[in-house]
Short mmCIF file of N, CA and C and ligand atoms in Angstrom, two decimals:
data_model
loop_
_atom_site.label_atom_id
_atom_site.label_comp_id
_atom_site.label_asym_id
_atom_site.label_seq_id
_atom_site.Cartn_x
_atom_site.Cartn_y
_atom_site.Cartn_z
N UNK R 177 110.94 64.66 120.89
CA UNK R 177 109.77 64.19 121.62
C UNK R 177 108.50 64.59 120.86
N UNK R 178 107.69 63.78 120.79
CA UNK R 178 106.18 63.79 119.80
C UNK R 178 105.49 64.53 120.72
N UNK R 179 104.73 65.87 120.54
CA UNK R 179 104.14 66.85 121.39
C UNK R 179 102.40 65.91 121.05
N UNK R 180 101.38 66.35 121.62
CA UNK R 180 99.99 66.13 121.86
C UNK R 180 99.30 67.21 120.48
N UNK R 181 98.96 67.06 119.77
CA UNK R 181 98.13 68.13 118.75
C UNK R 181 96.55 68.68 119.24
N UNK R 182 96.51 69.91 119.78
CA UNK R 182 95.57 70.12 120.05
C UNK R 182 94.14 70.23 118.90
N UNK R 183 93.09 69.68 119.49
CA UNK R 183 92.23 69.77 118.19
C UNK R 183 90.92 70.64 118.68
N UNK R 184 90.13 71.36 117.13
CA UNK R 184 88.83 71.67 117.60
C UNK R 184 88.31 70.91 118.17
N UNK R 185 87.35 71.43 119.37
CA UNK R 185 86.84 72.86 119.54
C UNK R 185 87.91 73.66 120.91
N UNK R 186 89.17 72.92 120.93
CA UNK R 186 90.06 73.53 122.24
C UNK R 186 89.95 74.95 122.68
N UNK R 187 90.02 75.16 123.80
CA UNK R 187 89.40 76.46 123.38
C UNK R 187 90.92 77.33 123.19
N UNK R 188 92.12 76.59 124.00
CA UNK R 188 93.17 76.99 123.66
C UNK R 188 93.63 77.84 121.93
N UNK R 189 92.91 77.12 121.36
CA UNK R 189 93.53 77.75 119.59
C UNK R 189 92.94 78.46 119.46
N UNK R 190 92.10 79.90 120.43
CA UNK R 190 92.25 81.07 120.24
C UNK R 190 92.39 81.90 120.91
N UNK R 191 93.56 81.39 121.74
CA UNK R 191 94.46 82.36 122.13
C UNK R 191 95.17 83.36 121.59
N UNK R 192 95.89 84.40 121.61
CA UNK R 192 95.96 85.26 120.95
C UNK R 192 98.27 85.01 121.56
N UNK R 193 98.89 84.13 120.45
CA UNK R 193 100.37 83.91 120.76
C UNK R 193 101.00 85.15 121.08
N UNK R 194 102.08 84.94 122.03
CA UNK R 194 102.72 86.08 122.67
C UNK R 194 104.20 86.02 121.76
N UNK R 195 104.85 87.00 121.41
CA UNK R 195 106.33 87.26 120.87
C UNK R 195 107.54 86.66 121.69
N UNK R 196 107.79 85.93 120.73
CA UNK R 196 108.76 85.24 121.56
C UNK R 196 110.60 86.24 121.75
N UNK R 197 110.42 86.14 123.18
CA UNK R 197 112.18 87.02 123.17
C UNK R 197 113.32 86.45 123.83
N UNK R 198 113.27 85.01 124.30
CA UNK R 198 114.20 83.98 124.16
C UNK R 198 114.60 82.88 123.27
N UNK R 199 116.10 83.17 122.22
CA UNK R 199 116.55 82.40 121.54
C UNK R 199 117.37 81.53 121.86
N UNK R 200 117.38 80.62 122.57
CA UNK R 200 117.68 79.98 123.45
C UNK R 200 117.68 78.05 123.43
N UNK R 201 118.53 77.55 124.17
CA UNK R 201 118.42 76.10 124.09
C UNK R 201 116.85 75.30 124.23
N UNK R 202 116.10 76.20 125.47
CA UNK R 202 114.61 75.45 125.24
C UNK R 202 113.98 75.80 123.98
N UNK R 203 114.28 77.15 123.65
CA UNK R 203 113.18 77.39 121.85
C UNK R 203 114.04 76.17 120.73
N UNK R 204 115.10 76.15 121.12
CA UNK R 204 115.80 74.85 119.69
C UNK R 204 114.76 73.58 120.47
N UNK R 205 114.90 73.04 121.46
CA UNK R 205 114.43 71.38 121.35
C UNK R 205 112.54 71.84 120.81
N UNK R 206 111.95 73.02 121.29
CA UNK R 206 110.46 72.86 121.28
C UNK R 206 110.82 72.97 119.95
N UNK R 207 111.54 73.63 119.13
CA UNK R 207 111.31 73.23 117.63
C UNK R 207 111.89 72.20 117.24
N UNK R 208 112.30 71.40 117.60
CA UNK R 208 112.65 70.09 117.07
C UNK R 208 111.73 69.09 117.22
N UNK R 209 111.03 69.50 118.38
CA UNK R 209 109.75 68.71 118.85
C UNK R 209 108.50 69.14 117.94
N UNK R 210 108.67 70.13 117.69
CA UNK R 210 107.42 70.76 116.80
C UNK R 210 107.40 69.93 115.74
N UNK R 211 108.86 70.10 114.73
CA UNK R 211 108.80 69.27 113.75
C UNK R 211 108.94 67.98 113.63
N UNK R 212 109.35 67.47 114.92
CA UNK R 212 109.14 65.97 114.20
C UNK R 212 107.11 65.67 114.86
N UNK R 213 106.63 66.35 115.75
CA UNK R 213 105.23 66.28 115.75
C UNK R 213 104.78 66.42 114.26
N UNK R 214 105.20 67.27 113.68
CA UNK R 214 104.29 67.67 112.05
C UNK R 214 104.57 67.00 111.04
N UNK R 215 106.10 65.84 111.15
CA UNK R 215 106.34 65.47 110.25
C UNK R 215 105.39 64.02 110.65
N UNK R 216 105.47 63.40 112.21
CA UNK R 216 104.66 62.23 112.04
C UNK R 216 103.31 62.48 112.23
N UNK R 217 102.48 63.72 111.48
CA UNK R 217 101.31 63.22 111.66
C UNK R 217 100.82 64.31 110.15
N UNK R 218 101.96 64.19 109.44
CA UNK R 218 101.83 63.91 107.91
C UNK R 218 101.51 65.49 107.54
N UNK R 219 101.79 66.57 108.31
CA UNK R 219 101.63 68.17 108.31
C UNK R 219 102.51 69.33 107.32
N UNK R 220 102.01 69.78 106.78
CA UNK R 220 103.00 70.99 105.92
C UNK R 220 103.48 71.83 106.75
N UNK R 221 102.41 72.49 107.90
CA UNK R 221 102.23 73.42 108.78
C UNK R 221 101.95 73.13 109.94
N UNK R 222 102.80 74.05 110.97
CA UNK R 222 102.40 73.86 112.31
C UNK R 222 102.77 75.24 113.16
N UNK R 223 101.62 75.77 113.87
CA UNK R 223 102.20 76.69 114.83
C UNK R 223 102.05 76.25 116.10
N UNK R 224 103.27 77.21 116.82
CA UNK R 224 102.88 76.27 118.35
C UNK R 224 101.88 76.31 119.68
N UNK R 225 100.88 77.50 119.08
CA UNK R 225 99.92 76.93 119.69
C UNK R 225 99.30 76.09 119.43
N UNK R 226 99.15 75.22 118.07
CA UNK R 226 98.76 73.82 117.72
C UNK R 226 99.23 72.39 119.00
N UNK R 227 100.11 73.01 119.47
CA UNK R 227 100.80 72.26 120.97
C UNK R 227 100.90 72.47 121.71
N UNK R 228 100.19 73.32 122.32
CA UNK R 228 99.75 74.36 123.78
C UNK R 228 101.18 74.99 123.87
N UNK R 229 101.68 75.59 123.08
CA UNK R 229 102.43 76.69 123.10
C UNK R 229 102.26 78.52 122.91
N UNK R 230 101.30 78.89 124.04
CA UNK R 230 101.47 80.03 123.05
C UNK R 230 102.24 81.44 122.62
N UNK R 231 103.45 80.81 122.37
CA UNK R 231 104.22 81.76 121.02
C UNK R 231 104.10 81.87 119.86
N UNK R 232 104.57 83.20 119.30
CA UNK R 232 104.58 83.50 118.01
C UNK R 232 105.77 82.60 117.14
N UNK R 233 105.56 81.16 117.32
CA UNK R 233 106.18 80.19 116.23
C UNK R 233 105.66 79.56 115.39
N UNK R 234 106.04 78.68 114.45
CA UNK R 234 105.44 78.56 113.18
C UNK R 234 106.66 77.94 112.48
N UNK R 235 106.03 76.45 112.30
CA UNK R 235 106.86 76.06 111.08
C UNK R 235 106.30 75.14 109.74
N UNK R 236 106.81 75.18 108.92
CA UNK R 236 106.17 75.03 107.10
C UNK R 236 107.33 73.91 106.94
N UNK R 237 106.98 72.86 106.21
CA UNK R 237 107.88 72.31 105.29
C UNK R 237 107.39 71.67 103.99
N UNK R 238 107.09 72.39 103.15
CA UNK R 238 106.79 72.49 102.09
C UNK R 238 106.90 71.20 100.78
N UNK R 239 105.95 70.56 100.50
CA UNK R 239 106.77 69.18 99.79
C UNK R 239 107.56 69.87 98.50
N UNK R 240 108.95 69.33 97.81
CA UNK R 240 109.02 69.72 96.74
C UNK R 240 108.25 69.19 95.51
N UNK R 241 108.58 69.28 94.46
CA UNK R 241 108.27 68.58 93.11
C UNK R 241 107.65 67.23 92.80
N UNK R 242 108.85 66.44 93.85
CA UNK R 242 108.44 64.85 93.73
C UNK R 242 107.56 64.78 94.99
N UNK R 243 106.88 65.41 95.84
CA UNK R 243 106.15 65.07 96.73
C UNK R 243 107.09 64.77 98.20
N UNK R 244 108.33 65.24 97.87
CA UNK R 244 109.19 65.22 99.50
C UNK R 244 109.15 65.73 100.51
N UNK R 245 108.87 65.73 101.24
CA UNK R 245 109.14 66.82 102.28
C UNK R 245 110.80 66.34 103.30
N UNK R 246 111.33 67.81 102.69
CA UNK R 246 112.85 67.72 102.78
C UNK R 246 113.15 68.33 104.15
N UNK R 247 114.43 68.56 104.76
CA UNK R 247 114.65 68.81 106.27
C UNK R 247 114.97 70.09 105.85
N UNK R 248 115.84 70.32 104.58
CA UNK R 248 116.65 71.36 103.91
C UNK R 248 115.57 72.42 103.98
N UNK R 249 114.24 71.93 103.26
CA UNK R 249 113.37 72.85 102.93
C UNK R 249 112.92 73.55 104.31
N UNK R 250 112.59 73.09 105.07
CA UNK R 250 112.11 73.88 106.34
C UNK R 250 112.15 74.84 106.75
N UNK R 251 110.83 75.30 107.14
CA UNK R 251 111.22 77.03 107.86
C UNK R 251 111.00 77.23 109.04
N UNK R 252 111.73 77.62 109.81
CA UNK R 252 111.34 77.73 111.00
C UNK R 252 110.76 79.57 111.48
N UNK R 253 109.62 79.97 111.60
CA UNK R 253 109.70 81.29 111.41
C UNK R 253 108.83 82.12 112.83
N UNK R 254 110.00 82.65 113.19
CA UNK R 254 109.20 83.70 114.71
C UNK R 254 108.69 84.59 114.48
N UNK R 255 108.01 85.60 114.95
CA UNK R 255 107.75 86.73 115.00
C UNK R 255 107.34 87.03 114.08
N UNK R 256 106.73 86.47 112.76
CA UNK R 256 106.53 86.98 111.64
C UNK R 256 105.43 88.15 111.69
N UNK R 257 105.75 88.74 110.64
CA UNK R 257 104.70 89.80 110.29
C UNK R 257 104.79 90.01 108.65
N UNK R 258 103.46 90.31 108.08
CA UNK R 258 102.91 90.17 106.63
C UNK R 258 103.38 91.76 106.43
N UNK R 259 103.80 91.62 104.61
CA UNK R 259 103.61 92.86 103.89
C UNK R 259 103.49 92.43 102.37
N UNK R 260 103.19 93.39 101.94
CA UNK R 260 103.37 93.61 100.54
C UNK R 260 102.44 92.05 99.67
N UNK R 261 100.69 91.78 100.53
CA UNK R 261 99.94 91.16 100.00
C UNK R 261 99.25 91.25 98.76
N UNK R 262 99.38 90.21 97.94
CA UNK R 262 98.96 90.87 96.19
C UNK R 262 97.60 89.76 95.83
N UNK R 263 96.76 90.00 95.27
CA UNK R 263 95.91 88.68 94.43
C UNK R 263 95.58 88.16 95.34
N UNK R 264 94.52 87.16 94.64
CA UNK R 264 93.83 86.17 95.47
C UNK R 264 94.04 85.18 94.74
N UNK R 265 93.47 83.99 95.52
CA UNK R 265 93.43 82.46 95.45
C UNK R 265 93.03 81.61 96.37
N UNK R 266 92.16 80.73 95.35
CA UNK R 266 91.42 80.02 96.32
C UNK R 266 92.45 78.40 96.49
N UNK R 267 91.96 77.54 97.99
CA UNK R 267 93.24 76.67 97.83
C UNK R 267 92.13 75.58 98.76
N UNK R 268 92.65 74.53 98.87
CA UNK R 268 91.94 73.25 99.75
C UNK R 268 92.73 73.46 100.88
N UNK R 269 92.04 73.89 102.03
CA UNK R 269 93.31 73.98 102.87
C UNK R 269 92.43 73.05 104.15
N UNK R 270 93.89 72.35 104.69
CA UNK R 270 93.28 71.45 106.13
C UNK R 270 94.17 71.69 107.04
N UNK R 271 93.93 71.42 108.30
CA UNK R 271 94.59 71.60 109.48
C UNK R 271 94.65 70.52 110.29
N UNK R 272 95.81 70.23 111.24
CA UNK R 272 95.95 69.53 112.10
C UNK R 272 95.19 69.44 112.86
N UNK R 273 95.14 70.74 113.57
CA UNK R 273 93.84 71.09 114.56
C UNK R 273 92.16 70.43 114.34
N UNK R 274 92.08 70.31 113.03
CA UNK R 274 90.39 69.88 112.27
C UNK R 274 90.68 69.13 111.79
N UNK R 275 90.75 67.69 112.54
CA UNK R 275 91.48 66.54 111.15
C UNK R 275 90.22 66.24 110.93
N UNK R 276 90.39 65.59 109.32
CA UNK R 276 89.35 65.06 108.30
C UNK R 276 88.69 66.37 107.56
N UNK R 277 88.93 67.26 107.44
CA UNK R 277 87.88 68.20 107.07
C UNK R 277 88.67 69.48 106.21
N UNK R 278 88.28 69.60 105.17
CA UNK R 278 89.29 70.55 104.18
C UNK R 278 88.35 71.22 103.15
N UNK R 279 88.57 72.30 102.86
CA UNK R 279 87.42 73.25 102.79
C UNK R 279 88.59 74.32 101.68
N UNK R 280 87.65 75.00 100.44
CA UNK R 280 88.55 76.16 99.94
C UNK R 280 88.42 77.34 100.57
N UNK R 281 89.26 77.96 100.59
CA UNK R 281 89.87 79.12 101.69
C UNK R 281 90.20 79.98 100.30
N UNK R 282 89.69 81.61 100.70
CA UNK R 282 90.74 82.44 99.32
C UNK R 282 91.81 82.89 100.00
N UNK R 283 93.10 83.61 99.66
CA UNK R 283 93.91 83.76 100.46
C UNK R 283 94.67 84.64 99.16
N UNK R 284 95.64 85.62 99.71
CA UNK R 284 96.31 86.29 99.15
C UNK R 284 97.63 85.69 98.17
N UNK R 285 97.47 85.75 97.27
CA UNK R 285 98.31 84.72 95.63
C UNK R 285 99.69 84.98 96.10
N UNK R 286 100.67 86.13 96.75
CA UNK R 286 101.76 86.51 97.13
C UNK R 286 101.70 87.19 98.62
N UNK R 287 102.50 87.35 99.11
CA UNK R 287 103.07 87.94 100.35
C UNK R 287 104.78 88.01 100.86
N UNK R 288 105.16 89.10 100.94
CA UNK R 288 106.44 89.04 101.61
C UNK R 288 106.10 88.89 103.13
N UNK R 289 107.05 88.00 103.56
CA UNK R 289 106.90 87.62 104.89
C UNK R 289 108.63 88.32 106.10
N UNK R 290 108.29 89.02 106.79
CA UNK R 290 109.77 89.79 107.45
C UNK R 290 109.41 88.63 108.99
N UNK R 291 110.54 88.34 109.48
CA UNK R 291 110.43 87.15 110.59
C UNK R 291 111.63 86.79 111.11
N UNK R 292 112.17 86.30 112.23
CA UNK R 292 113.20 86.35 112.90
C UNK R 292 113.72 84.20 112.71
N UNK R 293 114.76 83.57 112.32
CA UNK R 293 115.15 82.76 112.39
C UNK R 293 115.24 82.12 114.16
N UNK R 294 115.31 80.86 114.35
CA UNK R 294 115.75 80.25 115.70
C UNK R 294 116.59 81.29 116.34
N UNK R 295 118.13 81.46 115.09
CA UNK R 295 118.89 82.71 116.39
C UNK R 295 118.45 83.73 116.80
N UNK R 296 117.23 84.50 115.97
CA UNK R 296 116.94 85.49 116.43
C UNK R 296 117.43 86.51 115.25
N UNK R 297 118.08 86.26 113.92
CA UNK R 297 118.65 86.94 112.96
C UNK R 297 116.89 86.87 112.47
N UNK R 298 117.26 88.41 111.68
CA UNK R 298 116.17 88.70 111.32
C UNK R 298 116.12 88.09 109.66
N UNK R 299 115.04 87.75 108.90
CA UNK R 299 114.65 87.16 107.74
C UNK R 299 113.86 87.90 106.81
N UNK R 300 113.85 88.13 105.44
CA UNK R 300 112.71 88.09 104.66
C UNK R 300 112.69 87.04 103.49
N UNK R 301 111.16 86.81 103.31
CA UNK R 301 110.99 86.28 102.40
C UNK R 301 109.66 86.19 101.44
N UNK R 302 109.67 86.12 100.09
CA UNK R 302 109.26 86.37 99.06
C UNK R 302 108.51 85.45 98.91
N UNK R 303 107.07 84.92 99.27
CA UNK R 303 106.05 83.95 99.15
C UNK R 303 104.91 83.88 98.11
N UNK R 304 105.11 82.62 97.46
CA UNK R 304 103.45 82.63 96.76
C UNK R 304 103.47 81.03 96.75
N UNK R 305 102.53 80.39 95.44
CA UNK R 305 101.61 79.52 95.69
C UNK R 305 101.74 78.87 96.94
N UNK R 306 101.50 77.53 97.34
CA UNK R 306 101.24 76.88 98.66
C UNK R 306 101.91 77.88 100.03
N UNK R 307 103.38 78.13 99.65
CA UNK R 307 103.96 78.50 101.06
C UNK R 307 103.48 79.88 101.31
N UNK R 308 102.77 80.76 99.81
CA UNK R 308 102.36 81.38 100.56
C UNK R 308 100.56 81.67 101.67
N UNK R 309 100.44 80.65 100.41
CA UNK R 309 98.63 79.84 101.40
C UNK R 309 98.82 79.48 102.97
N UNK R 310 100.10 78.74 102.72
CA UNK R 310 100.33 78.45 104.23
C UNK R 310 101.22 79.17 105.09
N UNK R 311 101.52 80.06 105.20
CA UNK R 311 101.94 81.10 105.51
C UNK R 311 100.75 81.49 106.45
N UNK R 312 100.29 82.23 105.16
CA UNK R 312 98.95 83.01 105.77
C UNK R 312 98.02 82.18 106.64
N UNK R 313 97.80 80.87 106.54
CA UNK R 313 96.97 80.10 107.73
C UNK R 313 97.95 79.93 108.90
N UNK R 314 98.73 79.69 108.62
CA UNK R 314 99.81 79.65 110.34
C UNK R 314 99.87 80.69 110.63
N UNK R 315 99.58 82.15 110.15
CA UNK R 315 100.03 83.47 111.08
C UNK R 315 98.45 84.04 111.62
N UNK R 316 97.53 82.90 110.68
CA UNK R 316 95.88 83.05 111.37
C UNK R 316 96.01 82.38 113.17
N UNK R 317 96.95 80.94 112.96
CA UNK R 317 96.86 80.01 114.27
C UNK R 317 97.55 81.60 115.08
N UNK R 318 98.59 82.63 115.03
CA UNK R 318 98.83 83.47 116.13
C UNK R 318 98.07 84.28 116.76
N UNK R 319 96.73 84.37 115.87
CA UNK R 319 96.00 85.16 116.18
C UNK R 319 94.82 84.74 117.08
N UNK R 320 94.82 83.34 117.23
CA UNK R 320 93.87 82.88 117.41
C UNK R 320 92.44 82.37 116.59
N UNK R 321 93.31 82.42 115.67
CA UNK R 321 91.95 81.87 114.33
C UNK R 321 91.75 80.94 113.54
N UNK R 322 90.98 80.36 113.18
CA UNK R 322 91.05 79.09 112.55
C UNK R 322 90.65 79.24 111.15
N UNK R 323 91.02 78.28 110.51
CA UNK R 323 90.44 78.18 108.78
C UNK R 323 89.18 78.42 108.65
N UNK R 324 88.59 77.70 109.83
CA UNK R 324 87.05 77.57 109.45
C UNK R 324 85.94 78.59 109.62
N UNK R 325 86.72 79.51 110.59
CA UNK R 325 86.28 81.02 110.48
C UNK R 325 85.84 81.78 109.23
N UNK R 326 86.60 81.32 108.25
CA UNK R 326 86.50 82.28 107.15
C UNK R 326 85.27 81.46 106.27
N UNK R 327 84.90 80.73 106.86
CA UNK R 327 83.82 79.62 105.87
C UNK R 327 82.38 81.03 106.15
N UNK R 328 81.04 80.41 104.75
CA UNK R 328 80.44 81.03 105.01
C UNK R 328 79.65 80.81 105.96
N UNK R 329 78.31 81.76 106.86
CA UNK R 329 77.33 80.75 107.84
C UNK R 329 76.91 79.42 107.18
N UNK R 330 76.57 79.04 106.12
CA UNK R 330 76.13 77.79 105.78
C UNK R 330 76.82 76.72 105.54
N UNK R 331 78.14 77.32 104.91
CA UNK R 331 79.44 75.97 105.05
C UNK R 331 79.72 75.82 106.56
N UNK R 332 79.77 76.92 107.62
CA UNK R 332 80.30 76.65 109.06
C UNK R 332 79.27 75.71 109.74
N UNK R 333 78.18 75.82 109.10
CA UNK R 333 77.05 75.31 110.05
C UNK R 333 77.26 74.14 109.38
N UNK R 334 77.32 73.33 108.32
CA UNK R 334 77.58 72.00 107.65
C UNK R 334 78.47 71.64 108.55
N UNK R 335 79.56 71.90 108.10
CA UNK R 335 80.93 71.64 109.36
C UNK R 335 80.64 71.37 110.40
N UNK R 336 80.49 72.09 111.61
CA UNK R 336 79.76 71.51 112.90
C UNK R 336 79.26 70.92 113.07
N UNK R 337 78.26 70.50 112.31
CA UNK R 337 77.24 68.85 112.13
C UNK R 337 78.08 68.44 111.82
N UNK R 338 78.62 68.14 110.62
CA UNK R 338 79.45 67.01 110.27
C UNK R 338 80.84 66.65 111.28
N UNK R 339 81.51 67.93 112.02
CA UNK R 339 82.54 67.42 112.66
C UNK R 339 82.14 67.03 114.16
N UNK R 340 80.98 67.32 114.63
CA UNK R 340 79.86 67.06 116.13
C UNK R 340 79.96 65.32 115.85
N UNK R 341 79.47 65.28 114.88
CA UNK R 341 78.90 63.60 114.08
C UNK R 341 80.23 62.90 113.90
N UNK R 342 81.56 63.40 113.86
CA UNK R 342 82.87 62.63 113.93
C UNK R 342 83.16 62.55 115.09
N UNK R 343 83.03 62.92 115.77
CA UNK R 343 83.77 63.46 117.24
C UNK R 343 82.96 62.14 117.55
N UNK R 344 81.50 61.96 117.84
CA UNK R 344 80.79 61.33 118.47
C UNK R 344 81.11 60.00 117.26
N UNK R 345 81.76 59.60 116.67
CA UNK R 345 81.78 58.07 115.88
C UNK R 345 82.97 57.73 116.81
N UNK R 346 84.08 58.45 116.66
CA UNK R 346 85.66 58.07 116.85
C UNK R 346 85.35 57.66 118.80
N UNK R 347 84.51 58.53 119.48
CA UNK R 347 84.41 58.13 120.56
C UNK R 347 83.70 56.61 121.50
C1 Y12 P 621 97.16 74.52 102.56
C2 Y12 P 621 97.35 73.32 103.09
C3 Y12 P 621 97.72 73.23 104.43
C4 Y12 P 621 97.92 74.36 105.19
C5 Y12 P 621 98.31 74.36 106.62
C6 Y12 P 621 98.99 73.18 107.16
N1 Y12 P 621 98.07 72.07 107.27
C7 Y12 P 621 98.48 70.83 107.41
O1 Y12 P 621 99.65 70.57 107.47
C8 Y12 P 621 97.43 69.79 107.49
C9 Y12 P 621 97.72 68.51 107.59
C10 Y12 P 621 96.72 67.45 107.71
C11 Y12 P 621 97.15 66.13 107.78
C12 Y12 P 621 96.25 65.10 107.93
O2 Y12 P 621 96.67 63.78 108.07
C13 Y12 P 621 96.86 62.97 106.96
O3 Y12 P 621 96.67 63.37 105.83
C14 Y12 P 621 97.34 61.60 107.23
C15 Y12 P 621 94.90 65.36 108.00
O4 Y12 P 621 94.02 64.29 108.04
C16 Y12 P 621 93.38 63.95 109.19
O5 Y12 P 621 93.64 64.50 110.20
C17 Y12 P 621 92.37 62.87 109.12
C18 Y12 P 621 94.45 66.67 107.97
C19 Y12 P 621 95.37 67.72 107.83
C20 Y12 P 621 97.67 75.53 104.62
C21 Y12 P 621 97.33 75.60 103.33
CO1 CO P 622 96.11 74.93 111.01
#
């Protein structure tokens, strides 16, 4: 089932996601629903408060080489929590939540990521370029934070005009 994508300025996407502690038949369909929401509306990343969910979920599917985005590749990741952040890098990063609008973000070049699978088996994994850019912006959506937070006052204030001035065309 295709979920609703919540968008700025909702006030929902900064909520602060709760830990999820049922692995269970409803957490499999909301992630099946998650991903086919992210795959039809063309997404790398999605957490589920992006869908008025708020748990600590989160899923990535990463294009490969030729520009695929594979089923194989997918992550489905709970509970995550960051360690072992190295370097920086700056990246174009956009969101579902802010469509049309993509902005460079710096973000940490590596990260190990520790996180619990659908069953509830626990995971690590060893992240850098994109997955680990996007990583780090989906574990911002748990917090309640957005990309555009990290902009400076003068890029945020551009933004708001410019996304005030979309809002009011599309309507
Ligand atoms: C780098 C890049 C992305 C992330 C987080 C995940 N972000 C996304 O998956 C954004 C997807 C996106 C898709 C859009 O739709 C199309 O391109 C057709 C889009 O465009 C509009 O909404 C107009 C914007 C974003 C982290 C790091
Ligand atoms: Co986002």
């Amino acid at each position: 089932m295709l979920l609703k994508v919540v968008t700025y300025p909702n006030k929902l996407l900064k909520m602060r996601s709760s830990v999820v502690e049922h692995f269970d038949n409803d957490l499999h369909t909301f992630l099946d629903d998650m991903f086919e929401t992210m795959m039809s509306n063309n997404g790398i990343g999605l957490a589920a408060i992006q869908v008025a969910r708020p748990i600590r979920a989160l899923l990535l599917c990463i294009p490969d080489e030729e520009g695929e985005q594979k089923k194989e590749n997918l992550l489905e990741i709970l509970n995550p929590t960051l360690h072992n952040p190295k370097g920086q890098t700056l990246y174009q990063e956009g969101c579902l939540s802010v469509p049309g609008f993509y902005e460079d973000i710096e973000r940490f070049e590596s990260v190990t990521l520790h996180y619990q699978n659908r069953h509830g088996s626990a995971c690590v994994l060893e992240a850098n370029e994109l997955l680990a850019i996007a990583i780090q912006h989906e574990m911002d959506h748990l917090e309640g934070k957005l990309f555009i937070e990290k902009l400076s006052y003068n890029r945020r204030k551009k933004f708001e005009k410019e996304y005030k001035r979309a809002l009011k065309e599309k309507r």
